[in-house]
CSV table of C-alpha atoms in Angstrom, one decimal:
chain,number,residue,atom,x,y,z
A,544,UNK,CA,41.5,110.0,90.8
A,545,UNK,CA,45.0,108.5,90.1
A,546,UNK,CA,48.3,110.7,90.3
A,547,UNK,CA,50.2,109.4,87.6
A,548,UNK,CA,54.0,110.4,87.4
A,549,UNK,CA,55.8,109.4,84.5
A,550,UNK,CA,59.1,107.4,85.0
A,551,UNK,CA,61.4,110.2,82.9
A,552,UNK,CA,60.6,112.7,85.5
A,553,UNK,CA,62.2,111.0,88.0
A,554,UNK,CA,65.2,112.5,89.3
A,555,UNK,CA,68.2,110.9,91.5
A,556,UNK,CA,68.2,111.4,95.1
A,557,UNK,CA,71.8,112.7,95.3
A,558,UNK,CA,70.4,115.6,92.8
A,559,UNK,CA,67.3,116.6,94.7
A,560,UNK,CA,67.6,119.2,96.7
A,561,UNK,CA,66.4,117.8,99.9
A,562,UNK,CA,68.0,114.3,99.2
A,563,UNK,CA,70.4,115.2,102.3
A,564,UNK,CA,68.3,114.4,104.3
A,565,UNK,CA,68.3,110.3,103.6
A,566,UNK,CA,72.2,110.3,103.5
A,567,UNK,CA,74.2,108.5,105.8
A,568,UNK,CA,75.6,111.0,108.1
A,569,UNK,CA,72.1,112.6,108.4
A,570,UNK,CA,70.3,109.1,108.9
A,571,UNK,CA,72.5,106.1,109.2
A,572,UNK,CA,69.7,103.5,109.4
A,573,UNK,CA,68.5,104.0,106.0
A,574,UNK,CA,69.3,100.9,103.6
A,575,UNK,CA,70.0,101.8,100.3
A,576,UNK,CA,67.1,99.7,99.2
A,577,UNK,CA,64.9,102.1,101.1
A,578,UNK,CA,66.7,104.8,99.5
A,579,UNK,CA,65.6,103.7,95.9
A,580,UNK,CA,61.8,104.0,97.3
A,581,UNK,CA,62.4,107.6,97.7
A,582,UNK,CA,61.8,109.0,93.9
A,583,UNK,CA,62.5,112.7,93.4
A,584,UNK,CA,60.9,114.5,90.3
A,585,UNK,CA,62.2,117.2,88.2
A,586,UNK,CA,61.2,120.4,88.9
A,587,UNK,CA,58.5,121.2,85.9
A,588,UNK,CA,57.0,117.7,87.3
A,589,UNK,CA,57.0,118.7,90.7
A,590,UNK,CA,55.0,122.2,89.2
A,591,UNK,CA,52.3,120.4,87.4
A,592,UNK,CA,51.5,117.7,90.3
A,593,UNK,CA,51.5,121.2,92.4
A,594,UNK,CA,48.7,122.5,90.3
A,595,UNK,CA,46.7,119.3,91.1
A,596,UNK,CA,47.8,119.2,94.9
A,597,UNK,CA,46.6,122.7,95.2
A,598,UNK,CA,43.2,121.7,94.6
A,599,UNK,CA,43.4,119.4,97.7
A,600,UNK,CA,44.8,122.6,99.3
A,601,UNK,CA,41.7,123.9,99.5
A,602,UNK,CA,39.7,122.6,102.6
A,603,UNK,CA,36.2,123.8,100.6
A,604,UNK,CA,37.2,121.1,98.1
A,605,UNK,CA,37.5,118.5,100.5
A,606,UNK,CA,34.3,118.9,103.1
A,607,UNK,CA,31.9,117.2,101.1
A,608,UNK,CA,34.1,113.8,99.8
A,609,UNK,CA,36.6,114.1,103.5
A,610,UNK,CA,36.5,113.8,106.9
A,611,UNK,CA,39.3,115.5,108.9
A,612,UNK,CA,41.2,114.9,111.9
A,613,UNK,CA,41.7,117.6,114.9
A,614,UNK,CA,45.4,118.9,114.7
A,615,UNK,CA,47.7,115.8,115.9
A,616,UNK,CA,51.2,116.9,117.8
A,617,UNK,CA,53.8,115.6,115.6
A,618,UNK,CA,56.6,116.6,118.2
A,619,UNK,CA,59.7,114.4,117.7
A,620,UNK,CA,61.9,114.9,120.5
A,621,UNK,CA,62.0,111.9,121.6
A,622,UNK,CA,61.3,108.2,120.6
A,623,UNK,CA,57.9,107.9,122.6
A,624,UNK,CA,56.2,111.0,120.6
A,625,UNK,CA,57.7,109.8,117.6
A,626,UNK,CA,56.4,106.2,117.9
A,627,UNK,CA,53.3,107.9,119.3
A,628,UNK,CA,52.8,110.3,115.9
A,629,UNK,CA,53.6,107.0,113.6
A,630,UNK,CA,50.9,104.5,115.2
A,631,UNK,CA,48.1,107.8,115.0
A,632,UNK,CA,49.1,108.0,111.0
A,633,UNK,CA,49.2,104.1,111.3
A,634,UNK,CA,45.9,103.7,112.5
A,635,UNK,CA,44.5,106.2,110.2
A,636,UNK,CA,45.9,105.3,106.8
A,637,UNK,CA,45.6,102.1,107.4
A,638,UNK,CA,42.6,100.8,105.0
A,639,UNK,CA,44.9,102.4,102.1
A,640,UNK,CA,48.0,101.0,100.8
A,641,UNK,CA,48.9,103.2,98.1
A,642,UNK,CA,52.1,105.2,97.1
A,643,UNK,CA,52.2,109.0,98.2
A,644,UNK,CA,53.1,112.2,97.0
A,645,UNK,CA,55.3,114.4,99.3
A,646,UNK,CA,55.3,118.5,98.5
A,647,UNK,CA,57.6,120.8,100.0
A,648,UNK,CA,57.4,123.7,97.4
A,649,UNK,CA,56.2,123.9,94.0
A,650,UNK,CA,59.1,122.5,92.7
A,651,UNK,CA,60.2,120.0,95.7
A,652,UNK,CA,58.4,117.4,95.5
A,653,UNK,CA,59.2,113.4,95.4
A,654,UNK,CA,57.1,110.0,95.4
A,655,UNK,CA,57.3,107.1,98.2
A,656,UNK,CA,55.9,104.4,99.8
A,657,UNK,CA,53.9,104.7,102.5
A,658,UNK,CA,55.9,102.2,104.7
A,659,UNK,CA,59.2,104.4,103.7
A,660,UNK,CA,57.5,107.6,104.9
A,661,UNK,CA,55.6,106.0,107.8
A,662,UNK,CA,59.6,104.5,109.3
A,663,UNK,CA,61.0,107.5,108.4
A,664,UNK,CA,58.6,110.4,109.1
A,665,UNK,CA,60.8,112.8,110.9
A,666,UNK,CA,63.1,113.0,108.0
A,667,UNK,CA,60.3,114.1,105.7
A,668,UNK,CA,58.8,116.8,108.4
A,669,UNK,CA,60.9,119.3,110.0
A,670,UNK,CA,60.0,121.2,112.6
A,671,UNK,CA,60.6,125.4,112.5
A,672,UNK,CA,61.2,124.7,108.7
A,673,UNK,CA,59.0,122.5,106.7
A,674,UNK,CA,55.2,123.0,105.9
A,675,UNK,CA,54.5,119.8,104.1
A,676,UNK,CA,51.8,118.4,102.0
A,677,UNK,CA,51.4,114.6,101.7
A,678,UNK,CA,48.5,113.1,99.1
A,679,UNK,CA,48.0,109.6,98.5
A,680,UNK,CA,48.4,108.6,94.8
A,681,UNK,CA,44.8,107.5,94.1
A,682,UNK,CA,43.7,111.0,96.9
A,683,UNK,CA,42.0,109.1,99.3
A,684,UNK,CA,43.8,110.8,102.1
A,685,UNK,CA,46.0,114.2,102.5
A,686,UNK,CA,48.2,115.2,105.1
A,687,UNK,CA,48.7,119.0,106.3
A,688,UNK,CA,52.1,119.2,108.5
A,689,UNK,CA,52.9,122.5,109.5
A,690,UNK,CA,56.5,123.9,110.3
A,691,UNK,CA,55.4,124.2,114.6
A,692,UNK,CA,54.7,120.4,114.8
A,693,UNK,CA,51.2,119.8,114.3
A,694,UNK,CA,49.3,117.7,111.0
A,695,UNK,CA,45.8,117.5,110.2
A,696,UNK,CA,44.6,114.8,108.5
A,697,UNK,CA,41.3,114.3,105.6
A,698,UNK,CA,40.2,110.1,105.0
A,699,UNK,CA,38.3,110.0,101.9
A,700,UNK,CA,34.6,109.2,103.4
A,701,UNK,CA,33.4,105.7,103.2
């Protein structure tokens, strides 16, 4: 199954409500190519690719076609867990090269790369704040972060 978005529900980064978070005094080694990968959607987008992500929400739905990981520390404070968290995610997602789908809310949701999250993970997931859904674009792997630093991962089964 492909997640289609269509290019009118795009939204500009400096109008998404999160899009602080990719400015330059928040994260000064952003280029503003980079920037451009990061694709906000409108808010009644961002509802109906919730209805679909909810599905994947539902670990039932998932046992039969995914295998999961144990919970993986996603602690960032410092560059050694944060470089150990990226090569884990690395490692795992690596037979898939596929945009993704990042939720924070119903109606917070935005479309990347997977190179643009994977470099720039720990502006995507906050800890004490954020609980995080990430779904590939054709679903062959989700990504559970929750707000005290963990993320549980399902591969589509080969």
């Amino acid at each position: 199954m492909k997640i289609n978005i269509e290019v009118s529900e795009f939204i500009p980064l400096k109008d998404f409500e999160l899009g602080w978070r990719w400015e330059r005094n928040h994260n000064s080694e952003i280029s503003e190519l980079e920037k451009s990968q990061i694709q906000p959607v409108s808010e009644s987008e961002s509802k109906r690719l919730n209805k679909i992500i909810k599905y994947f929400e539902i670990e039932q739905n998932l046992i039969e076609k995914y295998t999961q990981t144990d919970w993986i520390s996603t602690n960032a404070e410092n560059n050694l867990k944060v470089e150990r968290f990226r090569s884990k995610l690395q490692l795992l997602l690596e037979p898939w090269n596929e945009e993704i789908i990042v939720t924070w809310k119903n109606n917070i949701t935005l479309k990347t790369s997977k190179s643009i999250f994977l470099k720039y993970w720990t502006d995507f997931l906050y800890p004490s704040s954020d609980d995080v859904t990430i779904l590939s674009e054709e679903t062959n792997w989700i990504i559970f972060y929750r707000h005290f630093e963990v993320a549980n991962i399902w591969t589509k089964k080969k």
